[in-house]
mmCIF file of C-alpha atoms in Angstrom:
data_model
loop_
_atom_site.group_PDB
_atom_site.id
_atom_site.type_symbol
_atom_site.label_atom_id
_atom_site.label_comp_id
_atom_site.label_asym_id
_atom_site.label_seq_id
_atom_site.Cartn_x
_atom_site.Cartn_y
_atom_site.Cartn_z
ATOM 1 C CA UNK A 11 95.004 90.033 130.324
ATOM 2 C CA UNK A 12 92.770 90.462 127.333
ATOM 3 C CA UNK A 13 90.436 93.893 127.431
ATOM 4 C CA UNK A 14 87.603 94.491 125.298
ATOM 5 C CA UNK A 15 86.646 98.214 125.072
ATOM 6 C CA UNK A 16 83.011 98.620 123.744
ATOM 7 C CA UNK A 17 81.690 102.106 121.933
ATOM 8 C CA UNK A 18 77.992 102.649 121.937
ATOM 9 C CA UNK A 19 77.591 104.239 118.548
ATOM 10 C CA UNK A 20 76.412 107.674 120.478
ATOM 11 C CA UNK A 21 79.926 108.086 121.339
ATOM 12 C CA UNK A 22 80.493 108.064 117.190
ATOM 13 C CA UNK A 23 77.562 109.269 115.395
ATOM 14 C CA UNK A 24 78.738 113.122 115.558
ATOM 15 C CA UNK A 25 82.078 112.654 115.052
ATOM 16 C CA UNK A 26 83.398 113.052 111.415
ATOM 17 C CA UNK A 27 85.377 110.067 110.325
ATOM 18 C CA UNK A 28 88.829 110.608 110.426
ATOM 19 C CA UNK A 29 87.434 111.333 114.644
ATOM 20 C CA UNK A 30 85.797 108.288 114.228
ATOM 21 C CA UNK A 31 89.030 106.445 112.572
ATOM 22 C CA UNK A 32 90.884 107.464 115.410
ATOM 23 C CA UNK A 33 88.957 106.727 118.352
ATOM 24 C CA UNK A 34 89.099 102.814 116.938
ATOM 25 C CA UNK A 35 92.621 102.789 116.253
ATOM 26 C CA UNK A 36 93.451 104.210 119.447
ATOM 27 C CA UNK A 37 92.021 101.506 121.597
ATOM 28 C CA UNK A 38 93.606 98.962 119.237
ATOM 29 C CA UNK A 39 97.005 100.421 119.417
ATOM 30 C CA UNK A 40 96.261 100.301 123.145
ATOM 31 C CA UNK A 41 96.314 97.003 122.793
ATOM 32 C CA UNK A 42 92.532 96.067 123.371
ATOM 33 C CA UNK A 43 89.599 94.853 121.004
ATOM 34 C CA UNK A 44 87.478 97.163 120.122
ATOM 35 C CA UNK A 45 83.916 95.987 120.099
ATOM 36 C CA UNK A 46 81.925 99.013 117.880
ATOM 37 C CA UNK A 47 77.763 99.034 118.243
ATOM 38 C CA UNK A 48 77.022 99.110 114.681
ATOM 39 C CA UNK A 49 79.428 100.025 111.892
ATOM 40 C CA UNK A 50 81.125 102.062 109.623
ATOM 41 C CA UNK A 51 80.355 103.602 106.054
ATOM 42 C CA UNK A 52 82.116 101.720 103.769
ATOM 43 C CA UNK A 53 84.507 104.398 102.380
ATOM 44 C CA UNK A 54 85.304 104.519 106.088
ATOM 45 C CA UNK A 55 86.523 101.571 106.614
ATOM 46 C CA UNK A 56 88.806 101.695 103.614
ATOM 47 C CA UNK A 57 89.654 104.840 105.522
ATOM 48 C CA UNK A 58 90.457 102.818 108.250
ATOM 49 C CA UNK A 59 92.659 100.424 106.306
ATOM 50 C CA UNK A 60 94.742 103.163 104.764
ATOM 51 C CA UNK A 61 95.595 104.444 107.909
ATOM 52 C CA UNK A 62 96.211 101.240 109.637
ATOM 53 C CA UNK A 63 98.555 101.013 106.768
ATOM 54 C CA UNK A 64 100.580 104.487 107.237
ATOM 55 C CA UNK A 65 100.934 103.313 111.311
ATOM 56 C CA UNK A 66 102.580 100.198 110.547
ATOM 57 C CA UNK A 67 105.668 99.720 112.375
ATOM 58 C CA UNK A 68 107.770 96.826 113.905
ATOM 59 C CA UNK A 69 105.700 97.061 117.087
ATOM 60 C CA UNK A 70 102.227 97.403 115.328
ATOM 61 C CA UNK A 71 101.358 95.386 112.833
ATOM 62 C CA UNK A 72 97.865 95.987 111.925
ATOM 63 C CA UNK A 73 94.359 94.639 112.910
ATOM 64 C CA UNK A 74 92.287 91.892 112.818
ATOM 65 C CA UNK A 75 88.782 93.204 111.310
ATOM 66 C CA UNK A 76 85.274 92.400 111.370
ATOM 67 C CA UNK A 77 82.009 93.951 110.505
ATOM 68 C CA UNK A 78 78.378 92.291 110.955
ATOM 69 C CA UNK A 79 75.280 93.143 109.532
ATOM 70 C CA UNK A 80 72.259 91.724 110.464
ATOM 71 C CA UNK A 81 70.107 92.462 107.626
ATOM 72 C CA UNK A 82 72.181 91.832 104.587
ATOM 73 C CA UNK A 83 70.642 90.964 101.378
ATOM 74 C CA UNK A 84 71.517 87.299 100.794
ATOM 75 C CA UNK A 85 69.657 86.809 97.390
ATOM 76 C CA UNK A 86 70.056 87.693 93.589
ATOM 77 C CA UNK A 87 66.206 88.237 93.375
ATOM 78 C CA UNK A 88 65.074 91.665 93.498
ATOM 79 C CA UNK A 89 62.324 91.184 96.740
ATOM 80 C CA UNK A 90 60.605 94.844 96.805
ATOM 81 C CA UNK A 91 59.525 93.712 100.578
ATOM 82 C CA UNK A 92 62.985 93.618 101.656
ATOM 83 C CA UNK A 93 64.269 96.429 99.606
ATOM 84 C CA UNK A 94 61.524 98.456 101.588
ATOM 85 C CA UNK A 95 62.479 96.994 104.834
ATOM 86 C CA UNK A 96 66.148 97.517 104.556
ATOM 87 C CA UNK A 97 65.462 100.969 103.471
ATOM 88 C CA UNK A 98 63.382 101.205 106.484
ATOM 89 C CA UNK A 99 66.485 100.299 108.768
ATOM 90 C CA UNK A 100 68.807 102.186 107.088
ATOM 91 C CA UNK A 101 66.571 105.635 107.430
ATOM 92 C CA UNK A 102 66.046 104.709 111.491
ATOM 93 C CA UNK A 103 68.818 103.593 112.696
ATOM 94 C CA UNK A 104 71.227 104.660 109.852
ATOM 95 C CA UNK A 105 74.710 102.506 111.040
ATOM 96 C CA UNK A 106 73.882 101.767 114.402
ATOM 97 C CA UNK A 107 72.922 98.532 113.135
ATOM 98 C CA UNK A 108 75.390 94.929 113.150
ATOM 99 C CA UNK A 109 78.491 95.049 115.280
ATOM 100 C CA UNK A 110 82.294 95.807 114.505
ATOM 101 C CA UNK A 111 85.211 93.832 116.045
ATOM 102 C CA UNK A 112 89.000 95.452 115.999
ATOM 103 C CA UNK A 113 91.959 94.100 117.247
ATOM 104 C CA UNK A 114 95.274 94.410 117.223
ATOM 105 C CA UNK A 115 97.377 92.009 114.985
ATOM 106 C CA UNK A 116 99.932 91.248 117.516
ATOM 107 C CA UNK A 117 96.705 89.660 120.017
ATOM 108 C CA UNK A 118 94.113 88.874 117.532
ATOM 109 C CA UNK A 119 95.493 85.951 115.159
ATOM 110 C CA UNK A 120 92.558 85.430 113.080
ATOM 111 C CA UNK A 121 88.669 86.551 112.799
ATOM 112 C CA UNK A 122 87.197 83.458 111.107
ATOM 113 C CA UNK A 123 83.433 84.347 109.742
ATOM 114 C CA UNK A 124 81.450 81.923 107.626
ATOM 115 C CA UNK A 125 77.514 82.250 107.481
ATOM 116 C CA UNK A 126 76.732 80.814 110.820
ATOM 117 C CA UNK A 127 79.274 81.881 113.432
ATOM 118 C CA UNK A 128 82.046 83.836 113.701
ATOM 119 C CA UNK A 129 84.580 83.033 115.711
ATOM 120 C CA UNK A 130 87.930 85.174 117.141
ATOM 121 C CA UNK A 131 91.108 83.544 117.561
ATOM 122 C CA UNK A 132 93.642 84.955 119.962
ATOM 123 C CA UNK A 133 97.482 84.145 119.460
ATOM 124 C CA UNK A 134 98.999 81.836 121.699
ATOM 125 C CA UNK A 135 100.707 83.165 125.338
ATOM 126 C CA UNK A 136 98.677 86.721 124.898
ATOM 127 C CA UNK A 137 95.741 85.488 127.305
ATOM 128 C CA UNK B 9 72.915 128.164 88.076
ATOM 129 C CA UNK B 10 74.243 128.680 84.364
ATOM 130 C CA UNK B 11 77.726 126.906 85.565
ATOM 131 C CA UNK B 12 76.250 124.459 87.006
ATOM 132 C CA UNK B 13 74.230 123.218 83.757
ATOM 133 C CA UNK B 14 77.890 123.531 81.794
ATOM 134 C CA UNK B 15 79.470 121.430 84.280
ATOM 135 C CA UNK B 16 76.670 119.070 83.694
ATOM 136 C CA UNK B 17 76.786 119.239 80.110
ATOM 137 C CA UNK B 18 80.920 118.944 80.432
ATOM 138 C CA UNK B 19 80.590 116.280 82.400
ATOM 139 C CA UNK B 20 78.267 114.254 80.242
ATOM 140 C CA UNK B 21 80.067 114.779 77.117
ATOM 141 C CA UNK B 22 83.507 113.701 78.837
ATOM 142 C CA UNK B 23 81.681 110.669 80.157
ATOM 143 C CA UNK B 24 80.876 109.646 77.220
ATOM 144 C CA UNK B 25 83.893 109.800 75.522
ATOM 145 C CA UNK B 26 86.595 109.362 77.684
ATOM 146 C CA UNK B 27 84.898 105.704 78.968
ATOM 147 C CA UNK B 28 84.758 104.201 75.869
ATOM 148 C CA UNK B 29 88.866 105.527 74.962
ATOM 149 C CA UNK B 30 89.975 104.525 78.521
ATOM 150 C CA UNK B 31 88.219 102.066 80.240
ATOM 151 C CA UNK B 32 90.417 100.850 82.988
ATOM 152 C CA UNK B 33 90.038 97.445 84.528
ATOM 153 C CA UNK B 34 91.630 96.752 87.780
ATOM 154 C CA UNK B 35 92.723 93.795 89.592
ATOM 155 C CA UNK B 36 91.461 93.916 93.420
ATOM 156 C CA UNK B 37 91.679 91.620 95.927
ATOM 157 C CA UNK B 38 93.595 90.176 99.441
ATOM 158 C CA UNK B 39 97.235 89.207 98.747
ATOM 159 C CA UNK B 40 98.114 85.921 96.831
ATOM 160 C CA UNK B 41 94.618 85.803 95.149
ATOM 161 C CA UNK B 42 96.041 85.341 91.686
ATOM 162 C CA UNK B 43 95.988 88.959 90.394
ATOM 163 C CA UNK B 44 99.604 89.291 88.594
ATOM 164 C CA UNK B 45 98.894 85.691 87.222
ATOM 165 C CA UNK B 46 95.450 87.120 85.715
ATOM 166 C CA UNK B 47 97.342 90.112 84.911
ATOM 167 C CA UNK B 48 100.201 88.174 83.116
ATOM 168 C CA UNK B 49 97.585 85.552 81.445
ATOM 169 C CA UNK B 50 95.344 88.309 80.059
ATOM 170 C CA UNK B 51 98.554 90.053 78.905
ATOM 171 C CA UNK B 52 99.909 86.879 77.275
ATOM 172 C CA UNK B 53 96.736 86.189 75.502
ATOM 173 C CA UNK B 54 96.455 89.810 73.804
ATOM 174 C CA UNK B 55 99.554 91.113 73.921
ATOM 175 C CA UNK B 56 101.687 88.308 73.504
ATOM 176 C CA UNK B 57 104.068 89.428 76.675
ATOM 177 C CA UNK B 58 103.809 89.172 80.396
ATOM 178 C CA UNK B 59 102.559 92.113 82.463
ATOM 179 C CA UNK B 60 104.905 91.375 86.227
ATOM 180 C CA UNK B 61 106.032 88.856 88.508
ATOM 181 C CA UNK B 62 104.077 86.605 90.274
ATOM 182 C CA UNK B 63 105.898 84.447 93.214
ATOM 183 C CA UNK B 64 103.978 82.828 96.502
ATOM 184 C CA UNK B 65 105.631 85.232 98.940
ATOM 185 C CA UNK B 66 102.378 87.393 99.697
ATOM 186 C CA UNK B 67 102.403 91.495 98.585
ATOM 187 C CA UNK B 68 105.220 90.315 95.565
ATOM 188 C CA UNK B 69 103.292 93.306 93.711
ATOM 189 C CA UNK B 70 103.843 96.439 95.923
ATOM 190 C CA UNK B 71 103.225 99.387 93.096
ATOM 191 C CA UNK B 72 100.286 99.590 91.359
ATOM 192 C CA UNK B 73 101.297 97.976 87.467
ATOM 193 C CA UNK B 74 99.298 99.394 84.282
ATOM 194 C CA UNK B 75 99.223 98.346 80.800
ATOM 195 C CA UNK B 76 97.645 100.329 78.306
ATOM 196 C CA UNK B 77 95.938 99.438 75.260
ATOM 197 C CA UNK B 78 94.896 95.924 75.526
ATOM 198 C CA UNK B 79 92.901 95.155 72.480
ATOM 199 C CA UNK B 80 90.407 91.848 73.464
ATOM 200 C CA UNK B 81 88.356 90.107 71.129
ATOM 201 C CA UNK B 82 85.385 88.279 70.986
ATOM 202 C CA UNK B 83 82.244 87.325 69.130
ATOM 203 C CA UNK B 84 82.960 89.797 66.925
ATOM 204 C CA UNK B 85 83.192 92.450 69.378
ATOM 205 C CA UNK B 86 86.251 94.707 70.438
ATOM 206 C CA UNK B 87 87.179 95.783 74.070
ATOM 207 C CA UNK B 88 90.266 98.386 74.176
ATOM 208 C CA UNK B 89 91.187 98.932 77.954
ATOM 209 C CA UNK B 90 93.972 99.830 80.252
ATOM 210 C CA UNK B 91 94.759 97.039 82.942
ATOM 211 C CA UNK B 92 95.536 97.752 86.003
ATOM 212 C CA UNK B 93 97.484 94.880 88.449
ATOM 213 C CA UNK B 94 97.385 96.479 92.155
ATOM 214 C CA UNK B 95 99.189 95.310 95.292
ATOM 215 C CA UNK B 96 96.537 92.869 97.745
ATOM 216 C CA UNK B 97 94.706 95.091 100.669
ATOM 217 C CA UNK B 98 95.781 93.643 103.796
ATOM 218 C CA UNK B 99 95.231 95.143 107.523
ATOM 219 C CA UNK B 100 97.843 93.842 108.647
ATOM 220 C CA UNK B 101 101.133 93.217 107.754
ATOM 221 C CA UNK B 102 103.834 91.495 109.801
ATOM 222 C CA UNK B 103 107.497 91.752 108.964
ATOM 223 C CA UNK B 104 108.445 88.695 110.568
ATOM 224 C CA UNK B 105 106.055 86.640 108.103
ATOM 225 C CA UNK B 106 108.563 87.299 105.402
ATOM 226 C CA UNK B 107 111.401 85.447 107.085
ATOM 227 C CA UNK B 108 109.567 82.423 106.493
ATOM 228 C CA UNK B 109 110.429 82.632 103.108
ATOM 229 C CA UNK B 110 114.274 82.867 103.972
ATOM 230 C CA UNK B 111 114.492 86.730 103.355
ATOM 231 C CA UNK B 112 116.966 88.610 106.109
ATOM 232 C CA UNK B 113 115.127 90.860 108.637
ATOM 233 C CA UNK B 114 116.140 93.573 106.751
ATOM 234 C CA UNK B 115 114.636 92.620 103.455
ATOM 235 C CA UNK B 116 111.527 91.860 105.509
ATOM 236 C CA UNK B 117 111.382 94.907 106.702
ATOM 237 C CA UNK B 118 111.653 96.883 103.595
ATOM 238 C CA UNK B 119 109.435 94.037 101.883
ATOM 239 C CA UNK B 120 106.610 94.998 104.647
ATOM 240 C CA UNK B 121 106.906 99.268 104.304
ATOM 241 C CA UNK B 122 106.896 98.970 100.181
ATOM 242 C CA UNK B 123 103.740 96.787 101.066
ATOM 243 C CA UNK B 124 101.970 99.200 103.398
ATOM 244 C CA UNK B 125 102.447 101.582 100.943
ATOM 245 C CA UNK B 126 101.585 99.350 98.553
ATOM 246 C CA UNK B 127 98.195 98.966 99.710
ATOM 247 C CA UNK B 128 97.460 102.434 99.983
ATOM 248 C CA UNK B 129 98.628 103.252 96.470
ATOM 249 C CA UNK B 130 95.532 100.291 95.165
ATOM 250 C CA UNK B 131 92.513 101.939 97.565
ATOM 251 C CA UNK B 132 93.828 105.715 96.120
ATOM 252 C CA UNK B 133 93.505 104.163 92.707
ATOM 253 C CA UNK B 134 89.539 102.545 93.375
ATOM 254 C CA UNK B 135 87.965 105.793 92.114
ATOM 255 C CA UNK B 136 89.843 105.622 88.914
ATOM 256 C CA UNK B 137 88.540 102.319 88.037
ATOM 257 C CA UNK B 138 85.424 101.847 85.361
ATOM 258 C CA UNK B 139 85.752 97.905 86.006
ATOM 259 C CA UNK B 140 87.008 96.103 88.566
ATOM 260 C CA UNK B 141 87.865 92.383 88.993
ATOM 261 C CA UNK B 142 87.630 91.218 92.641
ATOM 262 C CA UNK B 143 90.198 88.352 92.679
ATOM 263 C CA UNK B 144 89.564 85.518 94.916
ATOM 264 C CA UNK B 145 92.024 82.501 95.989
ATOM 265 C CA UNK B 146 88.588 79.682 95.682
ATOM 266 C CA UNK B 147 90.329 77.749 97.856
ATOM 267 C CA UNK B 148 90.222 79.819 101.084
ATOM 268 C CA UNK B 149 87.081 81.433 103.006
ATOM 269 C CA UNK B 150 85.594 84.081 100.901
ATOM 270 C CA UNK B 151 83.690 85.568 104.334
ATOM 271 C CA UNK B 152 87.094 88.362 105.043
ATOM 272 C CA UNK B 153 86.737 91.475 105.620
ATOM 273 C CA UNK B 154 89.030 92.452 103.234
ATOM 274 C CA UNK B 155 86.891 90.936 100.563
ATOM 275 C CA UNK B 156 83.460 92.545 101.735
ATOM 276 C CA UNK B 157 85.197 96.185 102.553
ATOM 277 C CA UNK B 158 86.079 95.846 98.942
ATOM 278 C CA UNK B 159 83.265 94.721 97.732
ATOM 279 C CA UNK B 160 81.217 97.317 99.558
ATOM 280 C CA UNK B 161 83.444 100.043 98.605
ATOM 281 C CA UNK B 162 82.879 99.298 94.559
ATOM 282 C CA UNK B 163 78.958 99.031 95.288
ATOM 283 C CA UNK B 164 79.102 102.808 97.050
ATOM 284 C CA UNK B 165 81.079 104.084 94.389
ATOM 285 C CA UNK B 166 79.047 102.063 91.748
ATOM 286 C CA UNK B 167 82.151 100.591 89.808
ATOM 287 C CA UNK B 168 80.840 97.265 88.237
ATOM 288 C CA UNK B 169 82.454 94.167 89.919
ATOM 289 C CA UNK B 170 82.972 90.358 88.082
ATOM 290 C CA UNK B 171 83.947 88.686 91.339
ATOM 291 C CA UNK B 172 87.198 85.833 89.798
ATOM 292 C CA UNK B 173 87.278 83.119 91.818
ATOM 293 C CA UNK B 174 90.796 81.823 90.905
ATOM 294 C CA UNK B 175 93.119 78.851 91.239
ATOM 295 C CA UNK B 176 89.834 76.088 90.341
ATOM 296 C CA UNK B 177 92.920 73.724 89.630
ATOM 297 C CA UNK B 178 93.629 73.021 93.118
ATOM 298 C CA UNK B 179 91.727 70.475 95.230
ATOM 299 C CA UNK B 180 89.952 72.578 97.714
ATOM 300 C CA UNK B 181 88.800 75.088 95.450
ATOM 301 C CA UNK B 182 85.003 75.880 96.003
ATOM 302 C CA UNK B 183 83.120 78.145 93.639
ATOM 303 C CA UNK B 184 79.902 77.643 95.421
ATOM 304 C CA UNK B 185 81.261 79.400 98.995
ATOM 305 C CA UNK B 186 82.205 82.118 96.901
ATOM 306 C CA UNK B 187 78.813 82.517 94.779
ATOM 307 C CA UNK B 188 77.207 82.157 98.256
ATOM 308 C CA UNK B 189 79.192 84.848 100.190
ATOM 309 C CA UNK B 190 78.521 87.589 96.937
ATOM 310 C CA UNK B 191 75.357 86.491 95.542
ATOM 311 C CA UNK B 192 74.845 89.895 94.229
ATOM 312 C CA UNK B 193 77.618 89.358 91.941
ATOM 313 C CA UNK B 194 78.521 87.336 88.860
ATOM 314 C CA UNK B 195 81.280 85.071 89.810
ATOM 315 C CA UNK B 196 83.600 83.358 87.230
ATOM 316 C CA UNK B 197 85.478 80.505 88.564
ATOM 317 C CA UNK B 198 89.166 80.375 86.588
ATOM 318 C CA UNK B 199 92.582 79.376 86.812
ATOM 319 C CA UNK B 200 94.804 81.450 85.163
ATOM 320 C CA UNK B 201 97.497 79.228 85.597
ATOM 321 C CA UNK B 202 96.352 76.599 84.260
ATOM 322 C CA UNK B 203 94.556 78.679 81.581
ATOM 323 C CA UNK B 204 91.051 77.056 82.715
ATOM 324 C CA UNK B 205 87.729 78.686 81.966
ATOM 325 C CA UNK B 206 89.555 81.184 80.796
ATOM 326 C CA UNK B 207 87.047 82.328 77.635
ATOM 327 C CA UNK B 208 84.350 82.206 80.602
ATOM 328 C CA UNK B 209 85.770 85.093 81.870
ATOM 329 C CA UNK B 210 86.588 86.741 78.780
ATOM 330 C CA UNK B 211 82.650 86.314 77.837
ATOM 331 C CA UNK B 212 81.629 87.573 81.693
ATOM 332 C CA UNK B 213 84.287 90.266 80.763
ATOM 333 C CA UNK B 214 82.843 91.381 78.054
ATOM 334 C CA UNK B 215 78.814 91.390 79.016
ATOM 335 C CA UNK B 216 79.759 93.460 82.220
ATOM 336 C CA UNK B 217 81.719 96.391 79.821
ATOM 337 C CA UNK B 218 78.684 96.476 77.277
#
């Protein structure tokens, strides 16, 4: 059976990260996919890496990964309109926006993203 | 208040100095991207000797590798730096994969701890960086996560990126998925190992240090 565990990003926002880091990995290493409401800072999920890293072992072998913004800027040119607007978002809903998939290595084979869909492959025999 | 202006003052005297005597350049990027073969091309071309080995079993670099003084040319202009070849950031990394390539269980094992390690000795290295070259394989899908926590890292700590997207020899390379995925970014499309576009990214190297 495959579970999905989803964390409304209350659950996060006043935890400090290495609390934050935790509460992911935990659920992973419990063998479910994590499905975060919004995302990470970015030196987080490094964070997140480097500890996946030091856990390592025969029986765990990492995570599949995947962060989605909705608003990302897609263009070279400097557009003040959606500079403003993304500043906006950031100040009112700070990370809370996009989504964050995490799953364990051993279930999750692959999470294939291009610019139009993203799709999560599960290894064969672990439905 | 008055150590707080000397640190300030400290600080932007040692800037200045200490960038332009050590400017290190690092090699990022997901495992089997090209980065030793950069590293070793780059080497070759200014140094005249190799810099590691470079093999298609993925993590074959597991310590971070530096080489000081690199003296590059061009135009006219002079770029001294330290180069710095780092083990690929994985999140995940699976023992058994290395039996594929006829290594015992054993030597897979101790293969996959050096490269967990591996990894976390390149991210504890990022904030040492002035430069860094993400290195891309062109022929797979730029869109990882690996690639954009990177990525994203460099932008929060404001380290200059030249995005490489390597091996441009091979049939289903594609420069344009990768200029698409990091439009923010200059991207150079190379192959080091078959030393194409390689003054490209010499030039790009050289406008993003000046």
């Amino acid at each position: 059976m495959l579970t999905l565990q989803f964390i409304p990003h209350h659950e996060i926002e006043k935890l400090d990260s290495e609390a934050r880091i935790n509460k992911l990995l935990d659920g992973v290493k419990n063998n479910e996919i994590v499905l975060l409401e919004g995302r990470l800072e970015s030196e987080e999920e490094t964070k997140l890496i480097e500890r996946t890293m030091e856990d390592i072992s025969p029986i765990f072998k990492g995570v599949e990964l995947c962060t989605i913004y909705p608003h990302k800027r897609r263009s070279k040119k400097l557009d003040v309109g959606n500079l403003i607007k993304s500043g906006l978002i950031k100040i009112l809903l700070g990370n809370k926006e996009g989504l964050t998939i995490i799953g364990p290595a051993t279930i999750v084979k692959e999470i294939k993203r291009d610019p139009k869909k993203i799709q999560l492959l599960i290894k064969k025999g672990k439905r | 208040m008055l150590s707080g202006i000397l640190d300030f003052i400290n600080n932007l005297f040692s800037g200045l100095f200490q960038k332009k005597k050590h400017v290190k350049i690092g090699l990022y990027g997901p495992p089997n991207g090209g980065k030793t073969t950069i590293a070793n091309k780059i080497c070759k071309d200014w140094l005249g000797e190799n810099m590691g080995k470079a093999s298609n079993v993925p993590h074959e670099t597991r310590k971070v590798n530096v080489k000081e003084q690199i003296v590059m040319k061009s135009n006219g202009k002079e770029l001294t730096f330290n180069l710095v070849d780092t083990p690929g950031i994985a999140t995940k990394i699976d023992y058994e994969s290395f039996m594929k390539f006829k290594m015992s269980a054993k030597k897979a094992k101790q293969r996959a701890k050096e490269a967990t390690k591996g990894v976390i000795e390149a991210i504890r290295w990022l904030d040492d960086m002035d430069i860094v070259l993400v290195v891309l394989d062109s022929t797979i899908n730029p869109y990882d996560q690996v690639n954009i926590t990177i990525i994203g890292n460099l932008a929060a700590r404001k380290i200059p990126v030249l995005v490489v997207a390597n091996k441009t020899d091979l049939k289903k390379s594609n420069i344009k998925r990768v200029e698409n995925a990091f439009p923010q970014y200059k991207v150079v499309g190379i192959s080091a190992l078959k030393d194409k576009k390689m003054e490209d990214f010499y030039t790009a190297l050289f406008k993003l240090v000046k």
